PDB file of C-alpha atoms in Angstrom:
ATOM      1  CA  MET S   1     -38.488  76.825 105.278  1.00 40.00           C
ATOM      2  CA  THR S   2     -35.553  75.132 106.967  1.00 43.00           C
ATOM      3  CA  ASN S   3     -35.125  71.535 108.014  1.00 48.00           C
ATOM      4  CA  LEU S   4     -35.426  72.621 111.663  1.00 57.00           C
ATOM      5  CA  GLU S   5     -38.888  74.111 111.381  1.00 74.00           C
ATOM      6  CA  ASP S   6     -41.571  72.302 113.375  1.00 77.00           C
ATOM      7  CA  ARG S   7     -44.089  70.742 110.957  1.00 80.00           C
ATOM      8  CA  GLY S   8     -46.181  69.069 113.647  1.00 75.00           C
ATOM      9  CA  HIS S   9     -49.163  71.335 113.016  1.00 90.00           C
ATOM     10  CA  LEU S  10     -49.626  69.987 109.482  1.00 94.00           C
ATOM     11  CA  LEU S  11     -52.586  67.672 109.006  1.00 94.00           C
ATOM     12  CA  THR S  12     -50.369  65.040 107.388  1.00 95.00           C
ATOM     13  CA  GLU S  13     -48.078  64.985 110.452  1.00 93.00           C
ATOM     14  CA  GLN S  14     -50.728  64.765 113.149  1.00 94.00           C
ATOM     15  CA  ILE S  15     -51.570  61.711 115.253  1.00 95.00           C
ATOM     16  CA  ASN S  16     -54.544  59.611 114.188  1.00 97.00           C
ATOM     17  CA  PRO S  17     -56.618  58.749 117.292  1.00 96.00           C
ATOM     18  CA  ASN S  18     -58.146  55.750 115.515  1.00 96.00           C
ATOM     19  CA  SER S  19     -54.768  54.016 115.279  1.00 97.00           C
ATOM     20  CA  ARG S  20     -53.521  54.842 118.789  1.00 96.00           C
ATOM     21  CA  TYR S  21     -53.117  51.140 119.609  1.00 97.00           C
ATOM     22  CA  LEU S  22     -51.947  50.079 116.153  1.00 97.00           C
ATOM     23  CA  ASP S  23     -49.165  47.839 117.417  1.00 97.00           C
ATOM     24  CA  GLN S  24     -51.656  45.803 119.467  1.00 98.00           C
ATOM     25  CA  LEU S  25     -54.119  44.996 116.677  1.00 98.00           C
ATOM     26  CA  THR S  26     -54.630  41.601 115.059  1.00 98.00           C
ATOM     27  CA  ALA S  27     -54.133  41.182 111.311  1.00 98.00           C
ATOM     28  CA  LEU S  28     -57.882  41.308 110.713  1.00 98.00           C
ATOM     29  CA  GLU S  29     -58.244  44.424 112.850  1.00 98.00           C
ATOM     30  CA  LEU S  30     -55.428  46.054 110.870  1.00 98.00           C
ATOM     31  CA  VAL S  31     -57.182  45.321 107.589  1.00 98.00           C
ATOM     32  CA  ASP S  32     -60.453  46.722 108.927  1.00 98.00           C
ATOM     33  CA  LEU S  33     -58.756  49.870 110.182  1.00 98.00           C
ATOM     34  CA  PHE S  34     -57.034  50.519 106.857  1.00 98.00           C
ATOM     35  CA  ASN S  35     -60.319  49.965 105.063  1.00 97.00           C
ATOM     36  CA  GLN S  36     -62.093  52.387 107.402  1.00 97.00           C
ATOM     37  CA  GLU S  37     -59.441  55.079 106.953  1.00 97.00           C
ATOM     38  CA  ASP S  38     -59.154  54.677 103.191  1.00 97.00           C
ATOM     39  CA  ALA S  39     -62.862  55.451 102.870  1.00 97.00           C
ATOM     40  CA  GLN S  40     -61.911  59.072 103.524  1.00 97.00           C
ATOM     41  CA  THR S  41     -60.244  59.261 100.131  1.00 98.00           C
ATOM     42  CA  LEU S  42     -63.634  59.226  98.392  1.00 98.00           C
ATOM     43  CA  ALA S  43     -64.894  62.153 100.430  1.00 98.00           C
ATOM     44  CA  ALA S  44     -61.678  64.049  99.764  1.00 98.00           C
ATOM     45  CA  ILE S  45     -62.058  63.650  96.007  1.00 98.00           C
ATOM     46  CA  ALA S  46     -65.700  64.716  96.200  1.00 98.00           C
ATOM     47  CA  ASN S  47     -64.757  67.849  98.125  1.00 98.00           C
ATOM     48  CA  ALA S  48     -62.164  68.756  95.470  1.00 98.00           C
ATOM     49  CA  ARG S  49     -64.435  68.050  92.485  1.00 98.00           C
ATOM     50  CA  THR S  50     -64.755  71.673  91.350  1.00 98.00           C
ATOM     51  CA  GLN S  51     -61.014  72.300  91.370  1.00 98.00           C
ATOM     52  CA  LEU S  52     -60.330  68.976  89.635  1.00 98.00           C
ATOM     53  CA  ALA S  53     -62.834  69.816  86.904  1.00 98.00           C
ATOM     54  CA  LEU S  54     -61.181  73.208  86.390  1.00 98.00           C
ATOM     55  CA  ALA S  55     -57.788  71.522  86.138  1.00 98.00           C
ATOM     56  CA  ILE S  56     -59.150  69.087  83.553  1.00 98.00           C
ATOM     57  CA  ASN S  57     -60.616  71.832  81.362  1.00 98.00           C
ATOM     58  CA  ILE S  58     -57.540  74.044  81.509  1.00 98.00           C
ATOM     59  CA  THR S  59     -55.138  71.177  80.872  1.00 98.00           C
ATOM     60  CA  SER S  60     -57.184  69.855  77.945  1.00 98.00           C
ATOM     61  CA  LYS S  61     -57.149  73.285  76.344  1.00 97.00           C
ATOM     62  CA  ALA S  62     -53.384  73.606  76.865  1.00 98.00           C
ATOM     63  CA  LEU S  63     -52.583  70.207  75.342  1.00 97.00           C
ATOM     64  CA  ARG S  64     -54.921  70.855  72.428  1.00 95.00           C
ATOM     65  CA  GLN S  65     -52.876  73.959  71.669  1.00 95.00           C
ATOM     66  CA  GLY S  66     -49.583  72.078  71.725  1.00 96.00           C
ATOM     67  CA  GLY S  67     -48.725  72.445  75.403  1.00 98.00           C
ATOM     68  CA  ARG S  68     -47.426  69.762  77.736  1.00 98.00           C
ATOM     69  CA  LEU S  69     -48.426  68.466  81.168  1.00 98.00           C
ATOM     70  CA  PHE S  70     -45.741  68.092  83.838  1.00 98.00           C
ATOM     71  CA  TYR S  71     -46.039  66.472  87.260  1.00 98.00           C
ATOM     72  CA  VAL S  72     -43.426  67.563  89.811  1.00 98.00           C
ATOM     73  CA  GLY S  73     -42.860  65.870  93.159  1.00 96.00           C
ATOM     74  CA  ALA S  74     -40.447  64.195  95.557  1.00 94.00           C
ATOM     75  CA  GLY S  75     -40.607  60.794  97.225  1.00 93.00           C
ATOM     76  CA  THR S  76     -44.005  59.109  96.966  1.00 94.00           C
ATOM     77  CA  SER S  77     -45.590  62.169  95.352  1.00 96.00           C
ATOM     78  CA  GLY S  78     -42.915  62.244  92.679  1.00 95.00           C
ATOM     79  CA  ARG S  79     -43.208  58.518  92.004  1.00 96.00           C
ATOM     80  CA  LEU S  80     -46.966  58.796  91.563  1.00 97.00           C
ATOM     81  CA  GLY S  81     -46.515  61.603  89.059  1.00 98.00           C
ATOM     82  CA  VAL S  82     -43.936  59.646  87.065  1.00 97.00           C
ATOM     83  CA  LEU S  83     -46.208  56.587  87.123  1.00 97.00           C
ATOM     84  CA  ASP S  84     -49.190  58.503  85.774  1.00 98.00           C
ATOM     85  CA  ALA S  85     -47.095  60.103  83.044  1.00 98.00           C
ATOM     86  CA  ALA S  86     -45.527  56.778  82.043  1.00 97.00           C
ATOM     87  CA  GLU S  87     -48.932  55.158  81.609  1.00 96.00           C
ATOM     88  CA  CYS S  88     -50.260  57.734  79.129  1.00 96.00           C
ATOM     89  CA  PRO S  89     -48.359  56.592  75.992  1.00 94.00           C
ATOM     90  CA  PRO S  90     -49.451  52.919  76.098  1.00 90.00           C
ATOM     91  CA  THR S  91     -52.999  53.745  77.182  1.00 92.00           C
ATOM     92  CA  PHE S  92     -53.694  56.727  74.941  1.00 93.00           C
ATOM     93  CA  CYS S  93     -50.892  56.556  72.349  1.00 90.00           C
ATOM     94  CA  THR S  94     -49.630  59.984  73.365  1.00 94.00           C
ATOM     95  CA  PRO S  95     -46.127  61.130  72.457  1.00 94.00           C
ATOM     96  CA  ALA S  96     -43.726  60.701  75.372  1.00 94.00           C
ATOM     97  CA  GLU S  97     -43.228  64.442  75.712  1.00 97.00           C
ATOM     98  CA  MET S  98     -46.937  65.284  76.123  1.00 98.00           C
ATOM     99  CA  VAL S  99     -47.177  64.150  79.767  1.00 98.00           C
ATOM    100  CA  GLN S 100     -43.973  64.052  81.805  1.00 98.00           C
ATOM    101  CA  GLY S 101     -43.081  63.273  85.403  1.00 98.00           C
ATOM    102  CA  ILE S 102     -40.313  65.134  87.209  1.00 97.00           C
ATOM    103  CA  ILE S 103     -39.029  63.666  90.473  1.00 96.00           C
ATOM    104  CA  ALA S 104     -36.397  65.042  92.832  1.00 94.00           C
ATOM    105  CA  GLY S 105     -33.312  62.897  92.363  1.00 91.00           C
ATOM    106  CA  GLY S 106     -34.206  61.795  88.846  1.00 91.00           C
ATOM    107  CA  ALA S 107     -34.757  58.220  87.679  1.00 88.00           C
ATOM    108  CA  GLY S 108     -32.746  56.744  90.539  1.00 88.00           C
ATOM    109  CA  ALA S 109     -35.263  58.123  93.043  1.00 87.00           C
ATOM    110  CA  LEU S 110     -37.941  55.842  91.614  1.00 88.00           C
ATOM    111  CA  VAL S 111     -36.389  52.763  93.195  1.00 82.00           C
ATOM    112  CA  ARG S 112     -34.494  54.082  96.179  1.00 79.00           C
ATOM    113  CA  SER S 113     -35.095  56.713  98.822  1.00 72.00           C
ATOM    114  CA  SER S 114     -33.735  60.140  97.979  1.00 66.00           C
ATOM    115  CA  GLU S 115     -35.952  62.266 100.168  1.00 61.00           C
ATOM    116  CA  ASP S 116     -33.014  64.481 101.184  1.00 67.00           C
ATOM    117  CA  LEU S 117     -33.070  65.939  97.672  1.00 72.00           C
ATOM    118  CA  GLU S 118     -36.541  67.406  98.180  1.00 80.00           C
ATOM    119  CA  ASP S 119     -35.088  70.190 100.358  1.00 82.00           C
ATOM    120  CA  LYS S 120     -33.451  71.949  97.394  1.00 87.00           C
ATOM    121  CA  ALA S 121     -35.785  74.511  95.823  1.00 94.00           C
ATOM    122  CA  GLN S 122     -33.075  75.417  93.333  1.00 94.00           C
ATOM    123  CA  ASP S 123     -33.164  71.890  91.915  1.00 95.00           C
ATOM    124  CA  GLY S 124     -36.873  72.279  91.223  1.00 96.00           C
ATOM    125  CA  GLU S 125     -36.230  75.566  89.434  1.00 97.00           C
ATOM    126  CA  THR S 126     -33.465  73.939  87.390  1.00 96.00           C
ATOM    127  CA  ALA S 127     -35.750  71.069  86.351  1.00 97.00           C
ATOM    128  CA  ILE S 128     -38.250  73.562  84.958  1.00 98.00           C
ATOM    129  CA  ALA S 129     -35.557  75.443  83.059  1.00 97.00           C
ATOM    130  CA  GLN S 130     -34.081  72.247  81.616  1.00 97.00           C
ATOM    131  CA  ARG S 131     -37.427  71.296  80.098  1.00 97.00           C
ATOM    132  CA  GLN S 132     -37.863  74.768  78.603  1.00 97.00           C
ATOM    133  CA  ILE S 133     -41.336  75.139  80.052  1.00 98.00           C
ATOM    134  CA  THR S 134     -43.392  77.948  78.508  1.00 98.00           C
ATOM    135  CA  GLN S 135     -46.785  79.626  78.811  1.00 98.00           C
ATOM    136  CA  LEU S 136     -48.301  76.772  76.781  1.00 98.00           C
ATOM    137  CA  ASP S 137     -47.538  74.210  79.466  1.00 98.00           C
ATOM    138  CA  VAL S 138     -49.264  73.042  82.659  1.00 98.00           C
ATOM    139  CA  VAL S 139     -47.185  72.183  85.733  1.00 98.00           C
ATOM    140  CA  VAL S 140     -48.729  70.195  88.596  1.00 98.00           C
ATOM    141  CA  GLY S 141     -46.849  70.378  91.886  1.00 98.00           C
ATOM    142  CA  ILE S 142     -47.600  67.364  94.109  1.00 98.00           C
ATOM    143  CA  THR S 143     -46.670  67.528  97.788  1.00 97.00           C
ATOM    144  CA  ALA S 144     -48.715  65.780 100.480  1.00 96.00           C
ATOM    145  CA  GLY S 145     -47.570  68.080 103.268  1.00 96.00           C
ATOM    146  CA  GLY S 146     -47.526  71.106 100.984  1.00 95.00           C
ATOM    147  CA  THR S 147     -44.096  72.357 102.016  1.00 94.00           C
ATOM    148  CA  THR S 148     -41.625  70.449  99.817  1.00 95.00           C
ATOM    149  CA  PRO S 149     -39.027  73.032  98.684  1.00 95.00           C
ATOM    150  CA  TYR S 150     -38.280  71.153  95.441  1.00 96.00           C
ATOM    151  CA  VAL S 151     -41.934  71.403  94.414  1.00 97.00           C
ATOM    152  CA  GLN S 152     -42.308  74.980  95.604  1.00 97.00           C
ATOM    153  CA  GLY S 153     -39.229  75.997  93.631  1.00 97.00           C
ATOM    154  CA  ALA S 154     -40.520  74.272  90.504  1.00 98.00           C
ATOM    155  CA  LEU S 155     -43.935  75.914  90.747  1.00 98.00           C
ATOM    156  CA  GLN S 156     -42.469  79.376  91.218  1.00 97.00           C
ATOM    157  CA  ALA S 157     -40.152  78.875  88.253  1.00 98.00           C
ATOM    158  CA  ALA S 158     -43.015  77.597  86.101  1.00 98.00           C
ATOM    159  CA  LYS S 159     -45.207  80.542  87.085  1.00 98.00           C
ATOM    160  CA  SER S 160     -42.447  83.004  86.199  1.00 98.00           C
ATOM    161  CA  ARG S 161     -42.333  81.447  82.736  1.00 98.00           C
ATOM    162  CA  GLY S 162     -46.079  81.935  82.264  1.00 98.00           C
ATOM    163  CA  ALA S 163     -47.087  78.286  82.633  1.00 98.00           C
ATOM    164  CA  THR S 164     -50.380  77.335  84.261  1.00 98.00           C
ATOM    165  CA  THR S 165     -49.656  75.956  87.733  1.00 98.00           C
ATOM    166  CA  ILE S 166     -51.681  73.450  89.753  1.00 98.00           C
ATOM    167  CA  PHE S 167     -51.002  72.643  93.407  1.00 98.00           C
ATOM    168  CA  ILE S 168     -52.032  69.287  94.900  1.00 98.00           C
ATOM    169  CA  ALA S 169     -51.622  68.878  98.660  1.00 98.00           C
ATOM    170  CA  CYS S 170     -53.217  67.003 101.553  1.00 98.00           C
ATOM    171  CA  VAL S 171     -53.181  69.891 104.038  1.00 97.00           C
ATOM    172  CA  PRO S 172     -55.694  72.764 104.279  1.00 97.00           C
ATOM    173  CA  ALA S 173     -54.904  76.138 102.737  1.00 96.00           C
ATOM    174  CA  GLU S 174     -54.672  77.828 106.133  1.00 96.00           C
ATOM    175  CA  GLN S 175     -51.705  75.592 107.001  1.00 96.00           C
ATOM    176  CA  VAL S 176     -49.832  76.034 103.700  1.00 95.00           C
ATOM    177  CA  ASN S 177     -50.921  78.622 101.163  1.00 95.00           C
ATOM    178  CA  THR S 178     -50.050  78.717  97.464  1.00 96.00           C
ATOM    179  CA  SER S 179     -49.931  81.161  94.585  1.00 96.00           C
ATOM    180  CA  ALA S 180     -50.709  78.416  92.041  1.00 98.00           C
ATOM    181  CA  ASP S 181     -53.490  79.041  89.534  1.00 98.00           C
ATOM    182  CA  ILE S 182     -55.492  76.024  90.721  1.00 98.00           C
ATOM    183  CA  ASP S 183     -55.396  74.831  94.315  1.00 98.00           C
ATOM    184  CA  ILE S 184     -56.476  71.210  94.892  1.00 98.00           C
ATOM    185  CA  ARG S 185     -56.657  70.067  98.516  1.00 98.00           C
ATOM    186  CA  LEU S 186     -57.180  66.372  99.192  1.00 98.00           C
ATOM    187  CA  LEU S 187     -57.913  66.254 102.907  1.00 98.00           C
ATOM    188  CA  VAL S 188     -57.862  62.688 104.186  1.00 98.00           C
ATOM    189  CA  GLY S 189     -56.769  63.410 107.745  1.00 97.00           C
ATOM    190  CA  PRO S 190     -53.834  62.009 109.754  1.00 97.00           C
ATOM    191  CA  GLU S 191     -52.255  58.770 108.596  1.00 97.00           C
ATOM    192  CA  ILE S 192     -52.574  55.437 110.424  1.00 97.00           C
ATOM    193  CA  VAL S 193     -48.808  55.559 110.900  1.00 97.00           C
ATOM    194  CA  ALA S 194     -48.234  59.206 111.785  1.00 96.00           C
ATOM    195  CA  GLY S 195     -46.577  61.100 108.945  1.00 94.00           C
ATOM    196  CA  SER S 196     -46.494  58.153 106.508  1.00 95.00           C
ATOM    197  CA  THR S 197     -48.026  59.930 103.535  1.00 96.00           C
ATOM    198  CA  ARG S 198     -47.520  56.972 101.225  1.00 95.00           C
ATOM    199  CA  LEU S 199     -50.763  55.696 102.792  1.00 97.00           C
ATOM    200  CA  LYS S 200     -54.039  57.661 102.501  1.00 97.00           C
ATOM    201  CA  ALA S 201     -52.344  60.708 101.043  1.00 97.00           C
ATOM    202  CA  GLY S 202     -50.663  58.560  98.407  1.00 98.00           C
ATOM    203  CA  THR S 203     -53.889  56.746  97.613  1.00 98.00           C
ATOM    204  CA  VAL S 204     -55.952  59.895  97.186  1.00 98.00           C
ATOM    205  CA  THR S 205     -53.207  61.501  95.103  1.00 98.00           C
ATOM    206  CA  LYS S 206     -53.201  58.499  92.749  1.00 98.00           C
ATOM    207  CA  MET S 207     -56.974  58.804  92.476  1.00 98.00           C
ATOM    208  CA  ALA S 208     -56.754  62.492  91.624  1.00 98.00           C
ATOM    209  CA  LEU S 209     -54.071  61.933  88.985  1.00 98.00           C
ATOM    210  CA  ASN S 210     -56.121  59.105  87.456  1.00 98.00           C
ATOM    211  CA  ILE S 211     -59.081  61.454  87.182  1.00 98.00           C
ATOM    212  CA  LEU S 212     -57.027  64.334  85.818  1.00 98.00           C
ATOM    213  CA  SER S 213     -55.068  62.530  83.112  1.00 98.00           C
ATOM    214  CA  THR S 214     -57.865  60.197  82.008  1.00 98.00           C
ATOM    215  CA  SER S 215     -60.427  63.006  81.807  1.00 98.00           C
ATOM    216  CA  VAL S 216     -57.999  65.153  79.831  1.00 98.00           C
ATOM    217  CA  MET S 217     -57.479  62.318  77.375  1.00 97.00           C
ATOM    218  CA  VAL S 218     -61.239  61.825  77.074  1.00 96.00           C
ATOM    219  CA  GLN S 219     -61.619  65.507  76.204  1.00 96.00           C
ATOM    220  CA  LEU S 220     -58.828  65.166  73.638  1.00 95.00           C
ATOM    221  CA  GLY S 221     -60.770  62.410  71.881  1.00 93.00           C
ATOM    222  CA  LYS S 222     -58.571  59.550  73.037  1.00 94.00           C
ATOM    223  CA  VAL S 223     -61.571  57.332  73.791  1.00 95.00           C
ATOM    224  CA  TYR S 224     -64.767  56.482  71.924  1.00 95.00           C
ATOM    225  CA  GLY S 225     -67.624  55.840  74.307  1.00 93.00           C
ATOM    226  CA  ASN S 226     -65.620  54.198  77.061  1.00 95.00           C
ATOM    227  CA  ARG S 227     -63.265  52.312  74.754  1.00 94.00           C
ATOM    228  CA  MET S 228     -59.504  52.795  74.597  1.00 91.00           C
ATOM    229  CA  VAL S 229     -59.452  53.465  70.845  1.00 94.00           C
ATOM    230  CA  ASP S 230     -56.027  55.131  70.942  1.00 92.00           C
ATOM    231  CA  VAL S 231     -54.384  52.142  72.605  1.00 89.00           C
ATOM    232  CA  ALA S 232     -50.811  51.456  71.473  1.00 88.00           C
ATOM    233  CA  VAL S 233     -50.796  47.891  70.104  1.00 92.00           C
ATOM    234  CA  THR S 234     -47.376  46.920  71.433  1.00 90.00           C
ATOM    235  CA  ASN S 235     -47.875  43.431  72.903  1.00 94.00           C
ATOM    236  CA  SER S 236     -50.196  40.430  72.731  1.00 95.00           C
ATOM    237  CA  LYS S 237     -52.462  41.661  75.520  1.00 94.00           C
ATOM    238  CA  LEU S 238     -52.982  45.024  73.855  1.00 93.00           C
ATOM    239  CA  ARG S 239     -53.480  43.418  70.437  1.00 95.00           C
ATOM    240  CA  ASP S 240     -56.201  41.253  71.935  1.00 96.00           C
ATOM    241  CA  ARG S 241     -57.817  44.342  73.446  1.00 95.00           C
ATOM    242  CA  ALA S 242     -57.610  46.133  70.101  1.00 96.00           C
ATOM    243  CA  LEU S 243     -59.257  43.222  68.318  1.00 97.00           C
ATOM    244  CA  ARG S 244     -62.055  43.024  70.867  1.00 97.00           C
ATOM    245  CA  ILE S 245     -62.691  46.762  70.541  1.00 97.00           C
ATOM    246  CA  LEU S 246     -62.977  46.385  66.764  1.00 97.00           C
ATOM    247  CA  GLN S 247     -65.210  43.328  67.085  1.00 97.00           C
ATOM    248  CA  ASP S 248     -67.568  45.032  69.512  1.00 97.00           C
ATOM    249  CA  LEU S 249     -67.774  48.507  67.969  1.00 96.00           C
ATOM    250  CA  ALA S 250     -67.645  47.482  64.315  1.00 96.00           C
ATOM    251  CA  GLY S 251     -69.740  44.340  64.777  1.00 96.00           C
ATOM    252  CA  ILE S 252     -67.326  42.090  62.902  1.00 97.00           C
ATOM    253  CA  GLU S 253     -65.703  38.713  63.450  1.00 97.00           C
ATOM    254  CA  ARG S 254     -62.252  38.399  65.008  1.00 97.00           C
ATOM    255  CA  HIS S 255     -60.523  37.422  61.755  1.00 97.00           C
ATOM    256  CA  GLU S 256     -62.050  40.457  60.032  1.00 97.00           C
ATOM    257  CA  ALA S 257     -60.909  42.648  62.892  1.00 97.00           C
ATOM    258  CA  ALA S 258     -57.364  41.310  62.506  1.00 97.00           C
ATOM    259  CA  VAL S 259     -57.288  42.170  58.806  1.00 97.00           C
ATOM    260  CA  LEU S 260     -58.730  45.625  59.458  1.00 97.00           C
ATOM    261  CA  LEU S 261     -56.226  46.288  62.224  1.00 97.00           C
ATOM    262  CA  GLU S 262     -53.296  45.477  59.947  1.00 96.00           C
ATOM    263  CA  ARG S 263     -54.714  47.588  57.097  1.00 96.00           C
ATOM    264  CA  SER S 264     -54.841  50.548  59.459  1.00 97.00           C
ATOM    265  CA  GLY S 265     -51.236  50.138  60.560  1.00 96.00           C
ATOM    266  CA  ARG S 266     -52.407  48.782  63.927  1.00 95.00           C
ATOM    267  CA  ASN S 267     -54.274  51.993  64.647  1.00 95.00           C
ATOM    268  CA  VAL S 268     -57.614  51.093  66.274  1.00 96.00           C
ATOM    269  CA  LYS S 269     -59.119  54.551  65.862  1.00 95.00           C
ATOM    270  CA  LEU S 270     -58.214  54.657  62.173  1.00 97.00           C
ATOM    271  CA  ALA S 271     -59.448  51.089  61.687  1.00 97.00           C
ATOM    272  CA  LEU S 272     -62.871  52.032  63.039  1.00 97.00           C
ATOM    273  CA  LEU S 273     -63.031  55.111  60.851  1.00 97.00           C
ATOM    274  CA  MET S 274     -62.086  53.054  57.791  1.00 97.00           C
ATOM    275  CA  HIS S 275     -64.779  50.505  58.578  1.00 97.00           C
ATOM    276  CA  TRP S 276     -67.528  53.074  59.156  1.00 96.00           C
ATOM    277  CA  THR S 277     -66.666  55.340  56.207  1.00 96.00           C
ATOM    278  CA  ARG S 278     -65.073  52.872  53.736  1.00 95.00           C
ATOM    279  CA  LEU S 279     -62.171  55.289  53.369  1.00 96.00           C
ATOM    280  CA  GLU S 280     -58.685  53.983  52.746  1.00 95.00           C
ATOM    281  CA  ALA S 281     -56.021  54.396  55.433  1.00 96.00           C
ATOM    282  CA  GLU S 282     -54.437  57.569  54.042  1.00 96.00           C
ATOM    283  CA  GLU S 283     -57.783  59.307  53.506  1.00 96.00           C
ATOM    284  CA  GLY S 284     -58.964  58.271  56.953  1.00 97.00           C
ATOM    285  CA  ALA S 285     -55.768  59.484  58.585  1.00 96.00           C
ATOM    286  CA  ASN S 286     -56.163  62.861  56.901  1.00 97.00           C
ATOM    287  CA  LEU S 287     -59.767  63.126  58.097  1.00 97.00           C
ATOM    288  CA  LEU S 288     -58.736  62.295  61.662  1.00 96.00           C
ATOM    289  CA  GLU S 289     -55.987  64.889  61.517  1.00 94.00           C
ATOM    290  CA  GLN S 290     -58.502  67.525  60.427  1.00 95.00           C
ATOM    291  CA  HIS S 291     -60.432  66.793  63.612  1.00 94.00           C
ATOM    292  CA  GLN S 292     -57.391  66.630  65.931  1.00 90.00           C
ATOM    293  CA  GLY S 293     -57.754  62.875  66.272  1.00 92.00           C
ATOM    294  CA  ASN S 294     -61.358  62.976  67.516  1.00 93.00           C
ATOM    295  CA  LEU S 295     -63.009  59.878  66.041  1.00 95.00           C
ATOM    296  CA  ARG S 296     -66.591  60.874  66.782  1.00 95.00           C
ATOM    297  CA  GLN S 297     -66.143  64.295  65.199  1.00 95.00           C
ATOM    298  CA  ALA S 298     -64.438  62.765  62.157  1.00 96.00           C
ATOM    299  CA  VAL S 299     -67.247  60.233  61.614  1.00 95.00           C
ATOM    300  CA  THR S 300     -69.943  62.885  62.058  1.00 95.00           C
ATOM    301  CA  SER S 301     -68.153  65.184  59.606  1.00 94.00           C
ATOM    302  CA  TYR S 302     -67.939  62.425  57.007  1.00 93.00           C
ATOM    303  CA  GLN S 303     -71.613  61.508  57.396  1.00 92.00           C
ATOM    304  CA  GLN S 304     -72.693  65.127  57.030  1.00 91.00           C
ATOM    305  CA  SER S 305     -70.659  65.475  53.844  1.00 87.00           C
ATOM    306  CA  GLU S 306     -72.318  62.462  52.219  1.00 77.00           C
TER     307      GLU S 306
END
């Protein structure tokens, strides 16, 4: 595709009839219109539920086997991928390399426009090669309009290396097809400001990435019930959260939770295991490792061995 090709047929580029008189609306009418349009994001996620579930299962399996998850995008799509990747280590205590965001233009593109760089498919291919992506990895290409050369180049390069590929776009398959292994279409319709895909398309993409990464981490045993038991205790807010998790799940007082947290090396998951099994930190850590960090499986295994 060249820069001169007419993209007006794409759903993300079409004119929204509901916002035809946008520049004449009051502030309250603007808020109501945005609210009305954003409701379409929920329907879009619901319509993509099967493909999202498949992506979750495949990605969980890949990461469990030592693979990595990569998000690739340009502009808003790239920033959303980098954001989701950056939030995994503090939330789930994952190593930085497990989930990574790749954006056209690199780190500088996070804070300033570099949309011209999305037209270079070769740059996307190079990004995949630089990260030595293999058949163990999962690469998610994010492009609202579906045509971004940088993303297309990255997906093709990843596929040639045997990686699992996932395509996320906000246009129907008949407008832009894909050879990716999993095809996720988030159809929210034309934007309030025609072509401004940082709006509904950006919102629904963030929702999809939230679902994907969080569900993968749940399947990897990064939560217990609905608690963030793999939280990285790196500041006062997160220490408070860790203490409250220990208080609630272990049924102990805050001062006891503080002692237990320190004994575990500030590892909430290990602290809970130590409390429930009376194992020391080293023994508990070994038991968790045997169960790939899954607290529930580790506790059940210990109880069955008693």
